[in-house]
PDB file of C-alpha atoms in Angstrom:
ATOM      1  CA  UNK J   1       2.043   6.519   2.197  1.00  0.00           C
ATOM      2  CA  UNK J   2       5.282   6.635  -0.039  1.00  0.00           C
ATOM      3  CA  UNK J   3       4.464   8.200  -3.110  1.00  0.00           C
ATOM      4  CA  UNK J   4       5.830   7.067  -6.356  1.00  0.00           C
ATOM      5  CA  UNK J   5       7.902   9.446  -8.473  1.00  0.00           C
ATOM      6  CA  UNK J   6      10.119   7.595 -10.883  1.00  0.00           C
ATOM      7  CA  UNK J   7       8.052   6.942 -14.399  1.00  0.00           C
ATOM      8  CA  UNK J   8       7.821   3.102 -14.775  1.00  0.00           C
ATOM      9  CA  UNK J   9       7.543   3.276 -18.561  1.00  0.00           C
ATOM     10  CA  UNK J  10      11.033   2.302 -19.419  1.00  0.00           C
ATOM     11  CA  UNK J  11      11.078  -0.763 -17.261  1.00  0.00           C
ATOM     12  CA  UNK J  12      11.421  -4.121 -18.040  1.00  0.00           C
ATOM     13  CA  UNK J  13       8.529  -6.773 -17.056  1.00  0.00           C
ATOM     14  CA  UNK J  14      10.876  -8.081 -14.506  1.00  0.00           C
ATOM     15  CA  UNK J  15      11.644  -4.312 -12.598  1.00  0.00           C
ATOM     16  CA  UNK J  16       7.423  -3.761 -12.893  1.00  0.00           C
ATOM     17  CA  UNK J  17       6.986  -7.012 -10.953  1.00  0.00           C
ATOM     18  CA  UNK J  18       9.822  -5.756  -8.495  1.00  0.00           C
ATOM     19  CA  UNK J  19       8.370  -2.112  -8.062  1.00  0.00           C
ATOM     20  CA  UNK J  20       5.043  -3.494  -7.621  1.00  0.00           C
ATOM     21  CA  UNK J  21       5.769  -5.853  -5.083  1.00  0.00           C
ATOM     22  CA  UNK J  22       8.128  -2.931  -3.101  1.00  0.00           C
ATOM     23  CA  UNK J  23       4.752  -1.671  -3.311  1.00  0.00           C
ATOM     24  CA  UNK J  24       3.036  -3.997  -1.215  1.00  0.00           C
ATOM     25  CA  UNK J  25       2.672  -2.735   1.788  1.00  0.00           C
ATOM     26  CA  UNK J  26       2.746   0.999   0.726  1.00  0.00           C
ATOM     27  CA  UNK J  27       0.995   2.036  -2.237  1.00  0.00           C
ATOM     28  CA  UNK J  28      -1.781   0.940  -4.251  1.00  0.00           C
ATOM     29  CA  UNK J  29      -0.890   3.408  -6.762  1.00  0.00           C
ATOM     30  CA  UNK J  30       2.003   2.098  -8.095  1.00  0.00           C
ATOM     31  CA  UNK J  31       0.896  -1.372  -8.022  1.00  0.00           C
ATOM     32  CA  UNK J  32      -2.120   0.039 -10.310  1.00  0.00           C
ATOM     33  CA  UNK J  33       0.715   1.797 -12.364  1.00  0.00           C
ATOM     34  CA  UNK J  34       2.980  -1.195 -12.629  1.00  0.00           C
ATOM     35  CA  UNK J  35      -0.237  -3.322 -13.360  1.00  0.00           C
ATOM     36  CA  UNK J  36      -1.617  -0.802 -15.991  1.00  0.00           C
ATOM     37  CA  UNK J  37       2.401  -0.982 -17.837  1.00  0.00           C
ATOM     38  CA  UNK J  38       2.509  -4.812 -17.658  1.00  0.00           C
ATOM     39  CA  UNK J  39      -1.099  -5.129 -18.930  1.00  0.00           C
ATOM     40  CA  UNK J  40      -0.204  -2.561 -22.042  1.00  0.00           C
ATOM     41  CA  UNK J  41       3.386  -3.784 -22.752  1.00  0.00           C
ATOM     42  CA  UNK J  42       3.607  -7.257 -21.634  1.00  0.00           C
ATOM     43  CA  UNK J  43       0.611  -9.012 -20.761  1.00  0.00           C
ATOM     44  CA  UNK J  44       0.691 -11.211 -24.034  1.00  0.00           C
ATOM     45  CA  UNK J  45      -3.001 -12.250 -23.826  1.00  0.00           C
ATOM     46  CA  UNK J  46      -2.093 -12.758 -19.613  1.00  0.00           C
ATOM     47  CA  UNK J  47      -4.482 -11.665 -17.034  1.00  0.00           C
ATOM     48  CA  UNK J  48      -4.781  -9.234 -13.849  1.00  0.00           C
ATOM     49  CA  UNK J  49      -4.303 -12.759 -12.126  1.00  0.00           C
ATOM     50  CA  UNK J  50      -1.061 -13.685 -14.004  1.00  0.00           C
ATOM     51  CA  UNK J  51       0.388 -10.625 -12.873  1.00  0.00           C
ATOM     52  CA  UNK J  52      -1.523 -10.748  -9.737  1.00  0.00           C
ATOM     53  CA  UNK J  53       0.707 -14.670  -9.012  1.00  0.00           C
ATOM     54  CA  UNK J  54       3.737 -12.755  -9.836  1.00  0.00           C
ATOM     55  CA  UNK J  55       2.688  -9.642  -7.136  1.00  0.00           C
ATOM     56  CA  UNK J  56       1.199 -11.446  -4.278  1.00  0.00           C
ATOM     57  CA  UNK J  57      -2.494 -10.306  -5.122  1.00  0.00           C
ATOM     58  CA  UNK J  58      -5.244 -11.529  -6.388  1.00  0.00           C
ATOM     59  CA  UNK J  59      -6.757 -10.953 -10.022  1.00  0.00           C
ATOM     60  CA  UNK J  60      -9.488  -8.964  -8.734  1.00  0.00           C
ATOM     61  CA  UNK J  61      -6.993  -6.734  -6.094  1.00  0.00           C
ATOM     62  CA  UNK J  62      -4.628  -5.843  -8.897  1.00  0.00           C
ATOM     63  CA  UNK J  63      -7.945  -5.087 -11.365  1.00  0.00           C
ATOM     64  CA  UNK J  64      -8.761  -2.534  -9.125  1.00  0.00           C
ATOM     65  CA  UNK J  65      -5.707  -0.967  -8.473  1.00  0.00           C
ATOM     66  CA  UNK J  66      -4.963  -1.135 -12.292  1.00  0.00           C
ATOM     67  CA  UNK J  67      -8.494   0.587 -13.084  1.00  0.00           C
ATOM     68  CA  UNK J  68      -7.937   3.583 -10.507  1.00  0.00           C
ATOM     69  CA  UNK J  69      -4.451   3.605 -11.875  1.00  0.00           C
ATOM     70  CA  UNK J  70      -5.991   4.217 -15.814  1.00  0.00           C
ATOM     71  CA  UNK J  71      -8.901   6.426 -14.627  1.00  0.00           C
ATOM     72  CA  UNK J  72      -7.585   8.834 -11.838  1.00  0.00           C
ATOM     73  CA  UNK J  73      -3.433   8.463 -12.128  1.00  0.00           C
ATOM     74  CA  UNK J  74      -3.236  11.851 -14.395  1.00  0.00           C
ATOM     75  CA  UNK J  75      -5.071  13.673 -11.849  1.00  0.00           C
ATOM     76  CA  UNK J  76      -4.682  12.008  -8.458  1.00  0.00           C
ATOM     77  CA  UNK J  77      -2.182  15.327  -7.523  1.00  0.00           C
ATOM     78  CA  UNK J  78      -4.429  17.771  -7.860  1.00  0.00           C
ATOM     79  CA  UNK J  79      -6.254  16.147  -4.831  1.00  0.00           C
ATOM     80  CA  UNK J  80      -3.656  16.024  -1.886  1.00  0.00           C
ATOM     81  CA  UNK J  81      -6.029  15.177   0.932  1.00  0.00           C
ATOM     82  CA  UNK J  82      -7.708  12.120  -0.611  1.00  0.00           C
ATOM     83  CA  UNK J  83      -6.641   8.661  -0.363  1.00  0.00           C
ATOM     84  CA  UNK J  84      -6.797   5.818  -2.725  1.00  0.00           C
ATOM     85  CA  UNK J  85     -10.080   4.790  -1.534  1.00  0.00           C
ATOM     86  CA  UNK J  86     -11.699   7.862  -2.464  1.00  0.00           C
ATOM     87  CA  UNK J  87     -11.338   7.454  -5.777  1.00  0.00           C
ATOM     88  CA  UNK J  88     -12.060   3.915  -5.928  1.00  0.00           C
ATOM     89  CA  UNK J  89     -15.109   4.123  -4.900  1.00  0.00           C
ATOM     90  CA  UNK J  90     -15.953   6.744  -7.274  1.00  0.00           C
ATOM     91  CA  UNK J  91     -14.579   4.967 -10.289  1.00  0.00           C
ATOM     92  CA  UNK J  92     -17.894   4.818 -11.999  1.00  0.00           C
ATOM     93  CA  UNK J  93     -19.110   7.976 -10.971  1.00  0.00           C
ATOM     94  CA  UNK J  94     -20.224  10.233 -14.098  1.00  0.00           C
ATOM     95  CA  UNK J  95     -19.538  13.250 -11.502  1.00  0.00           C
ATOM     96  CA  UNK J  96     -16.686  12.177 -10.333  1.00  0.00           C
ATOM     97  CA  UNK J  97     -15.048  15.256 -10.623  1.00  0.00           C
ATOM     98  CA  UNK J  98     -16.974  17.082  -8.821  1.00  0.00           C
ATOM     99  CA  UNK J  99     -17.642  14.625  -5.882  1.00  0.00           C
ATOM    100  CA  UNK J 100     -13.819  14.414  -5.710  1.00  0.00           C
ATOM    101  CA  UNK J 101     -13.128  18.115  -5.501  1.00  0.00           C
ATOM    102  CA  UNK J 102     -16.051  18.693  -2.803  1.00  0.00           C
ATOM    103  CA  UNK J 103     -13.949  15.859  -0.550  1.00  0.00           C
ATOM    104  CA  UNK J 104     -10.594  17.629  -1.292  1.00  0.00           C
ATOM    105  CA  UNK J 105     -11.747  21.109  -0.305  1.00  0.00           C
ATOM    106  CA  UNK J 106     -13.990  19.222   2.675  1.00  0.00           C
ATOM    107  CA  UNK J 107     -10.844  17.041   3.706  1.00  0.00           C
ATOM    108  CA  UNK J 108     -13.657  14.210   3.812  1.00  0.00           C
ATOM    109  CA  UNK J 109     -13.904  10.855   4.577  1.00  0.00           C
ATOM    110  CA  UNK J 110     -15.155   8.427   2.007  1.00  0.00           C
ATOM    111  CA  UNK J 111     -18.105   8.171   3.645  1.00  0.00           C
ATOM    112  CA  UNK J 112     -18.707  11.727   3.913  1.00  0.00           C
ATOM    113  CA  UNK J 113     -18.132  11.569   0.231  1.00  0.00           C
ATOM    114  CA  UNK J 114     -21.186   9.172  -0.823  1.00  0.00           C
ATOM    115  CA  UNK J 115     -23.622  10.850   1.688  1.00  0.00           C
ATOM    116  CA  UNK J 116     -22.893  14.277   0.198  1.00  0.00           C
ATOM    117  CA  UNK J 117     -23.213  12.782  -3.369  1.00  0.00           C
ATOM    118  CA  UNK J 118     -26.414  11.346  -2.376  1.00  0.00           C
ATOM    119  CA  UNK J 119     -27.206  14.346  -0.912  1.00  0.00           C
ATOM    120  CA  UNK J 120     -26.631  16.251  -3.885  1.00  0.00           C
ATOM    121  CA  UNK J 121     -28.624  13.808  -5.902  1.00  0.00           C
ATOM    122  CA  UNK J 122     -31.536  14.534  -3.935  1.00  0.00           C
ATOM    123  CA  UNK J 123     -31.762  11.025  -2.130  1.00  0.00           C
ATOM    124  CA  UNK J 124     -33.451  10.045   1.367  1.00  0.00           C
ATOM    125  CA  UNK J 125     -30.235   9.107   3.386  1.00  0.00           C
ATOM    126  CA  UNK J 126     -32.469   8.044   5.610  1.00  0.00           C
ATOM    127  CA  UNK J 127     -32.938   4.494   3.546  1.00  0.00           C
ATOM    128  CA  UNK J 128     -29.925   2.615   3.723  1.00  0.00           C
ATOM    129  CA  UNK J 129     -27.428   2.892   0.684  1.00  0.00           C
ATOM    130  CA  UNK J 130     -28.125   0.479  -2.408  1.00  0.00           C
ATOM    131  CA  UNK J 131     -25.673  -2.074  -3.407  1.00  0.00           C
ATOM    132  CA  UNK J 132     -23.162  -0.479  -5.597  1.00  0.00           C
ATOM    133  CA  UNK J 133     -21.803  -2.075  -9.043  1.00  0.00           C
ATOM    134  CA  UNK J 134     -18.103  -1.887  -9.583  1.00  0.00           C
ATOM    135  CA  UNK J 135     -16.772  -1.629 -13.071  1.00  0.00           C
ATOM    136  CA  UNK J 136     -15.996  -4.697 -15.180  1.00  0.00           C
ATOM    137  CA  UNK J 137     -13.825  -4.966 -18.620  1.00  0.00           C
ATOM    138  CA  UNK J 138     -15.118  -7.521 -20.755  1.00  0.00           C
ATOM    139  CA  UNK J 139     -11.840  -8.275 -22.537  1.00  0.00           C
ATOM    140  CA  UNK J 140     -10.368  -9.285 -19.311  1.00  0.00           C
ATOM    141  CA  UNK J 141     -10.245 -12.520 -17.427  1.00  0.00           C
ATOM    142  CA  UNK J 142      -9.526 -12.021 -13.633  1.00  0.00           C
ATOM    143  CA  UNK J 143      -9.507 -15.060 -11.068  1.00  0.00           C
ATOM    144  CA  UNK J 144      -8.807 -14.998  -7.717  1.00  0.00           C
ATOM    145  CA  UNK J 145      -5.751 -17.157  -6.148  1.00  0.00           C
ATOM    146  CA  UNK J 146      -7.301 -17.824  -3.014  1.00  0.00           C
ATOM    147  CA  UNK J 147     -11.011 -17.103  -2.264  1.00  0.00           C
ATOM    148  CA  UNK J 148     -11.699 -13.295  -0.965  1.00  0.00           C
ATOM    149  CA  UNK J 149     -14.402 -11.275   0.414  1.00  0.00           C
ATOM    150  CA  UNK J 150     -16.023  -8.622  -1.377  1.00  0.00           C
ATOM    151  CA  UNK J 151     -15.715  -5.928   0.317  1.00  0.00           C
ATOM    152  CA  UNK J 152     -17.826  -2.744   0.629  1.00  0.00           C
ATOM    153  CA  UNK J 153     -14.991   0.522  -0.715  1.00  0.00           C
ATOM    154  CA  UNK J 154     -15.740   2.465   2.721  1.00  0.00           C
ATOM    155  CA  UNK J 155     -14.055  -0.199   4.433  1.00  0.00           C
ATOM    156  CA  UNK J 156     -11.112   0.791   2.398  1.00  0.00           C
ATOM    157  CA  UNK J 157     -11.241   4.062   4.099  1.00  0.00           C
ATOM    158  CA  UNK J 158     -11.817   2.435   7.659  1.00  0.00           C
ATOM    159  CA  UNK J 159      -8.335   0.534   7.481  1.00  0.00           C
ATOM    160  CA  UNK J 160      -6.445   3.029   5.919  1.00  0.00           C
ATOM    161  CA  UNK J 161      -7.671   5.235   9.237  1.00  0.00           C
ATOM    162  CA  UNK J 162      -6.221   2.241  11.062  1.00  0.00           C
ATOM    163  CA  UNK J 163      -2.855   2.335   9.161  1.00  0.00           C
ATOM    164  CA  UNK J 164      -3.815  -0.716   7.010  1.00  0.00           C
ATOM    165  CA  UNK J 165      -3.510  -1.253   3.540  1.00  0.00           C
ATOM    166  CA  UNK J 166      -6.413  -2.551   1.090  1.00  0.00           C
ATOM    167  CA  UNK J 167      -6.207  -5.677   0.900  1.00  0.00           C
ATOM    168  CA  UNK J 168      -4.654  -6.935   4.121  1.00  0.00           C
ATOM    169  CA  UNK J 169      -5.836  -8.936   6.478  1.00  0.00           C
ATOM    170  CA  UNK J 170      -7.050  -6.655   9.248  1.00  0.00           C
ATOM    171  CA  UNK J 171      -7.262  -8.181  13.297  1.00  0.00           C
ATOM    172  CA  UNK J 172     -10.397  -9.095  14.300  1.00  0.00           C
ATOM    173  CA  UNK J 173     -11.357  -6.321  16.275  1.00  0.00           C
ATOM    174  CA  UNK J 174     -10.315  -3.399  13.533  1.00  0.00           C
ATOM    175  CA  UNK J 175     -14.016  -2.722  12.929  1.00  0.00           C
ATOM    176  CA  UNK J 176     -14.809  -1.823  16.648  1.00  0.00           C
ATOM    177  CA  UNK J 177     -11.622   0.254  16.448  1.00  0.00           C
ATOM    178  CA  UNK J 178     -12.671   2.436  13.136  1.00  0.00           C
ATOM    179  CA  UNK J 179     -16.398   2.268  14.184  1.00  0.00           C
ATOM    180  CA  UNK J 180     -18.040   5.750  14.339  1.00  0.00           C
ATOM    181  CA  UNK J 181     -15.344   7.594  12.114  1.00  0.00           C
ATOM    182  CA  UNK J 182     -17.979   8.678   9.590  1.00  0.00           C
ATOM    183  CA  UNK J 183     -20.464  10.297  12.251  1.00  0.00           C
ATOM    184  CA  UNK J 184     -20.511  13.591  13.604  1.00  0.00           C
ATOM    185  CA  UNK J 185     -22.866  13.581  16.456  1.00  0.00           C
ATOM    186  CA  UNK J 186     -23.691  17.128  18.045  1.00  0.00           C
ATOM    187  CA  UNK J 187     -23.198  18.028  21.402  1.00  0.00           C
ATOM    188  CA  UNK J 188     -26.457  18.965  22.307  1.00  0.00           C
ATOM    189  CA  UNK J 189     -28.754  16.485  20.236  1.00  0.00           C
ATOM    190  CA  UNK J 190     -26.737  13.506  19.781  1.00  0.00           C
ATOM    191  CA  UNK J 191     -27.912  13.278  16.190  1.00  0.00           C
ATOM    192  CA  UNK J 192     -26.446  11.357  13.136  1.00  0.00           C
ATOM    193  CA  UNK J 193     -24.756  13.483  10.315  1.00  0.00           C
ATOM    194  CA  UNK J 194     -23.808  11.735   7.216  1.00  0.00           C
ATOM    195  CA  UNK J 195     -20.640  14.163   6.734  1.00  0.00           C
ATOM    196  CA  UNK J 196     -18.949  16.353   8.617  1.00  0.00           C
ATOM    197  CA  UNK J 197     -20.668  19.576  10.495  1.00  0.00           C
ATOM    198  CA  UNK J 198     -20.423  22.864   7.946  1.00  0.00           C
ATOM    199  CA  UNK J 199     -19.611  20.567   4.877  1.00  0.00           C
ATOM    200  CA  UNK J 200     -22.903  20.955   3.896  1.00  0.00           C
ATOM    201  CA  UNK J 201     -26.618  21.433   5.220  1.00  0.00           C
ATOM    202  CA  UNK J 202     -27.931  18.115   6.492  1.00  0.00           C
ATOM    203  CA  UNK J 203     -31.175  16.425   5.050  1.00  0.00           C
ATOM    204  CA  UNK J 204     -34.127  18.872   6.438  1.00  0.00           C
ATOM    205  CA  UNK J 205     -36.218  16.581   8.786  1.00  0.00           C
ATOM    206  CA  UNK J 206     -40.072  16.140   7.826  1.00  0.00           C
ATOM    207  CA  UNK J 207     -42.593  16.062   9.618  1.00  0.00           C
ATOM    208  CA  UNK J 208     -45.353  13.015  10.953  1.00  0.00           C
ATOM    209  CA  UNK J 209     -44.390  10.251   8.117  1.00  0.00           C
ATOM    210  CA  UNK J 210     -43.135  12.421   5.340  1.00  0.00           C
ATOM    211  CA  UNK J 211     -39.785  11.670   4.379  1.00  0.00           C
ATOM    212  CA  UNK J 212     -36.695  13.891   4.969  1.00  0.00           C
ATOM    213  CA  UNK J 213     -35.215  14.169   1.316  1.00  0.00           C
ATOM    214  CA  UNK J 214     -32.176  17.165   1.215  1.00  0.00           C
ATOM    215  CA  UNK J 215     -33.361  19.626  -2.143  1.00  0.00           C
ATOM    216  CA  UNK J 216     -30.697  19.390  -4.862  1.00  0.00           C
ATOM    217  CA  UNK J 217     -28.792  22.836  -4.681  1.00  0.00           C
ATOM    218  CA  UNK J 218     -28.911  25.206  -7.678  1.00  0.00           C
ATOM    219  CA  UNK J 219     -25.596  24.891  -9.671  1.00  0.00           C
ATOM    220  CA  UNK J 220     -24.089  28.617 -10.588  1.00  0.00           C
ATOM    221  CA  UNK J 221     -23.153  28.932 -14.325  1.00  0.00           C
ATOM    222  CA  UNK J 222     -19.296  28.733 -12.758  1.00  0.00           C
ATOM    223  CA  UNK J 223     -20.311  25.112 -11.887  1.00  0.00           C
ATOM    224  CA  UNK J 224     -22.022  24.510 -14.605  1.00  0.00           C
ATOM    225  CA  UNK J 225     -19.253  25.257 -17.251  1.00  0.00           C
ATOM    226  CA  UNK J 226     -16.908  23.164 -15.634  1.00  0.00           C
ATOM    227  CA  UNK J 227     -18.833  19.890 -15.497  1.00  0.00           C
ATOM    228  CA  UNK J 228     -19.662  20.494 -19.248  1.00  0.00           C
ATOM    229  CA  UNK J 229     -15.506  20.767 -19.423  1.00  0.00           C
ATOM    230  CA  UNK J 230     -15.206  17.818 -17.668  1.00  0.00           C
ATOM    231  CA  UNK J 231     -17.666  15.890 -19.622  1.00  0.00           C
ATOM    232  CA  UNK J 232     -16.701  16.881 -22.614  1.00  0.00           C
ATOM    233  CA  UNK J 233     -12.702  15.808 -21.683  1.00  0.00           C
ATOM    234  CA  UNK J 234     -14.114  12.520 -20.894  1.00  0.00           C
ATOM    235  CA  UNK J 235     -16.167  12.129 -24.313  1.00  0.00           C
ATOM    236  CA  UNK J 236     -12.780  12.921 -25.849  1.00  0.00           C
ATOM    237  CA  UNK J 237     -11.011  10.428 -24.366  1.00  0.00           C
ATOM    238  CA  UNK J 238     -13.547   7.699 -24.828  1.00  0.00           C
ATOM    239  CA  UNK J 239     -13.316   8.453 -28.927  1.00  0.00           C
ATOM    240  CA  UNK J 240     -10.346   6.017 -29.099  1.00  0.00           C
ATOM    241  CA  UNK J 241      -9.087   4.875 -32.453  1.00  0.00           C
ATOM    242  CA  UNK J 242     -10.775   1.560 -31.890  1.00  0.00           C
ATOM    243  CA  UNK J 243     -14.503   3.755 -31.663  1.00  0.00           C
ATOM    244  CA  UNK J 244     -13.852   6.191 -34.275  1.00  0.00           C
ATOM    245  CA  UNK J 245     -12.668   3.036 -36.864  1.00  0.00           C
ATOM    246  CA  UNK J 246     -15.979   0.922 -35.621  1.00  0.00           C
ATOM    247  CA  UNK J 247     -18.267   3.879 -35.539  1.00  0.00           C
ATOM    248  CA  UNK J 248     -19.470   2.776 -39.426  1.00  0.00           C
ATOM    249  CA  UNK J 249     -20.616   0.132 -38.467  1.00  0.00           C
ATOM    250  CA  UNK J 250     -23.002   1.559 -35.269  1.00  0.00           C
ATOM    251  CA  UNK J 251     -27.218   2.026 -36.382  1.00  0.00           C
ATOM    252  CA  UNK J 252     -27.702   4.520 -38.430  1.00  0.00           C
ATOM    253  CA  UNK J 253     -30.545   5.564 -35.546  1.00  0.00           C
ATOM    254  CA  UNK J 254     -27.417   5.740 -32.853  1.00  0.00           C
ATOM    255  CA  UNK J 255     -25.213   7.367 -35.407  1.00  0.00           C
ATOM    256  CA  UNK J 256     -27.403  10.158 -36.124  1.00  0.00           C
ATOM    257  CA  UNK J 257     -28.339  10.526 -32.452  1.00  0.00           C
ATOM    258  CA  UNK J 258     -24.692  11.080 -32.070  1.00  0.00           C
ATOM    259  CA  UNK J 259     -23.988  13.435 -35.133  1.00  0.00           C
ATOM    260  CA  UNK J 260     -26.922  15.612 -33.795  1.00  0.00           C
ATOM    261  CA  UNK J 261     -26.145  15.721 -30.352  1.00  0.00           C
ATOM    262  CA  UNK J 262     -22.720  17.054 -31.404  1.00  0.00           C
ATOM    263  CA  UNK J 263     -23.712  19.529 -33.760  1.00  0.00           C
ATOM    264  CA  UNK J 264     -26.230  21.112 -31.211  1.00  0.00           C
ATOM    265  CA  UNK J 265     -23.230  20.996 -28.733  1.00  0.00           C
ATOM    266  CA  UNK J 266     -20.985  23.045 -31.556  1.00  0.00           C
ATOM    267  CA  UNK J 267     -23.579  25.678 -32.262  1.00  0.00           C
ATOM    268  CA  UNK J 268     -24.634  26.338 -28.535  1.00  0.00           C
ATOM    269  CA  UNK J 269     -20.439  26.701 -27.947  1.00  0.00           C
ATOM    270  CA  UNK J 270     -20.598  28.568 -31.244  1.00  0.00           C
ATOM    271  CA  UNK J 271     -23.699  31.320 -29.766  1.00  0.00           C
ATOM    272  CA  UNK J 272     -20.858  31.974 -26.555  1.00  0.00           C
ATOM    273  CA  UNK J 273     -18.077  33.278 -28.572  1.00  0.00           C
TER     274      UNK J 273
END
């Protein structure tokens, strides 16, 4: 997949709807990129869909791609094997980046990827997968051009296997073509694995009707520190301008909760110095 290089912040709204729709057929990245300019410089009070009319896509294709744009574009090269779909579908993950390393240094599929993180989380796999809620932004109004099916993200990773790009209209037998990818069946037993063999230990079976759940591994204090990092960056980041000038006007019972949850976090960092 071309990659883009050239920073679009210094183009006009005309060369963003050009480089997005050179993008088409190539990169969902720079769409989101494009999209994510437009929306900041331009938009006006427009829409995902206005841009979306201009592109070729629908409101809700170019919401997406803007989103993963805004959420993962600072960090997307840190994590060469993974495709756009990989961190789509973990775009309201809390631990995303920890799932997202685990698939880098796994070279998983995104499939592996949310029966590891289920895995992790101490789930049966052995139920099927709940219905997943993608993220929505309140301030913005997205319609579709033409009607669309929602689809489910691994399917993302399924067509990109078959040299497709989101969003396109795959032939009718693509899904007998990419069936199986996410399996890795053992020689001997024939057996199911949600993720690759060696990734990680698969669930334990039980025994009579007891459930197979896989334990939640122990985290070591390397681990640990790093997802505290990485929550903490996020927290940061989510103390905009807009929160910090509105946070007088919060509950006094939220306020506090958030004074004190901060202090503790300042004298425990305090103790380690």
């Amino acid at each position: 997949m071309t990659e883009h290089t050239e920073s679009t912040e210094k183009l006009t709204e005309e060369q963003l709807i050009d480089r997005a729709r050179e993008a088409l057929s190539d990169s969902s990245w720079v769409i989101g990129e494009c999209a994510a300019q437009w929306t900041e410089k331009y938009a006006k009070g427009r829409t995902d869909a206005d841009f979306g009319a201009m592109v070729g896509l629908s409101g809700d294709q170019i919401y997406q791609r803007r989103r993963v744009w805004e959420t993962f574009g600072d960090v997307k090269d840190q994590y060469s094997n993974l495709k756009w779909s990989h961190y789509y579908v973990a775009l309201t993950w809390d631990d995303a980046p920890e799932c997202l390393q685990w698939a880098e240094e796994n070279q998983a599929t995104v499939a592996e990827l949310k029966a590891w993180r289920r895995a992790v989380n101490g789930e049966d796999l052995s139920i099927s997968e709940p219905f997943e809620e993608y993220p929505s932004d309140a301030e913005v109004t997205f319609v579709s051009d033409e009607p669309i099916s929602v689809r489910d993200p691994s399917e993302y990773e399924q067509m990109e296997r078959a040299g497709m790009e989101p969003g396109s209209r795959e032939p009718s037998d693509a899904a007998a073509t990419v069936a199986g990818h996410a399996r890795d069946v053992s020689g001997s037993g024939g057996e199911y694995s949600p993720f690759r063999s060696g990734a990680a230990s698969p669930a334990p079976k039980g025994s009579g009707s007891e459930t197979a759940v896989v334990a939640k591994p122990e985290i070591t204090p390397e681990q640990a520190v790093k997802r505290i990092c990485s929550a903490v960056e996020r927290c940061h980041k989510m103390l905009t301008p807009e929160v910090q000038s509105s946070f007088a006007e919060l509950s006094p019972k939220l306020k506090k909760r958030f004074i004190k949850a901060i202090s503790e976090l300042n004298s425990a960092a305090a103790r380690l110095q």
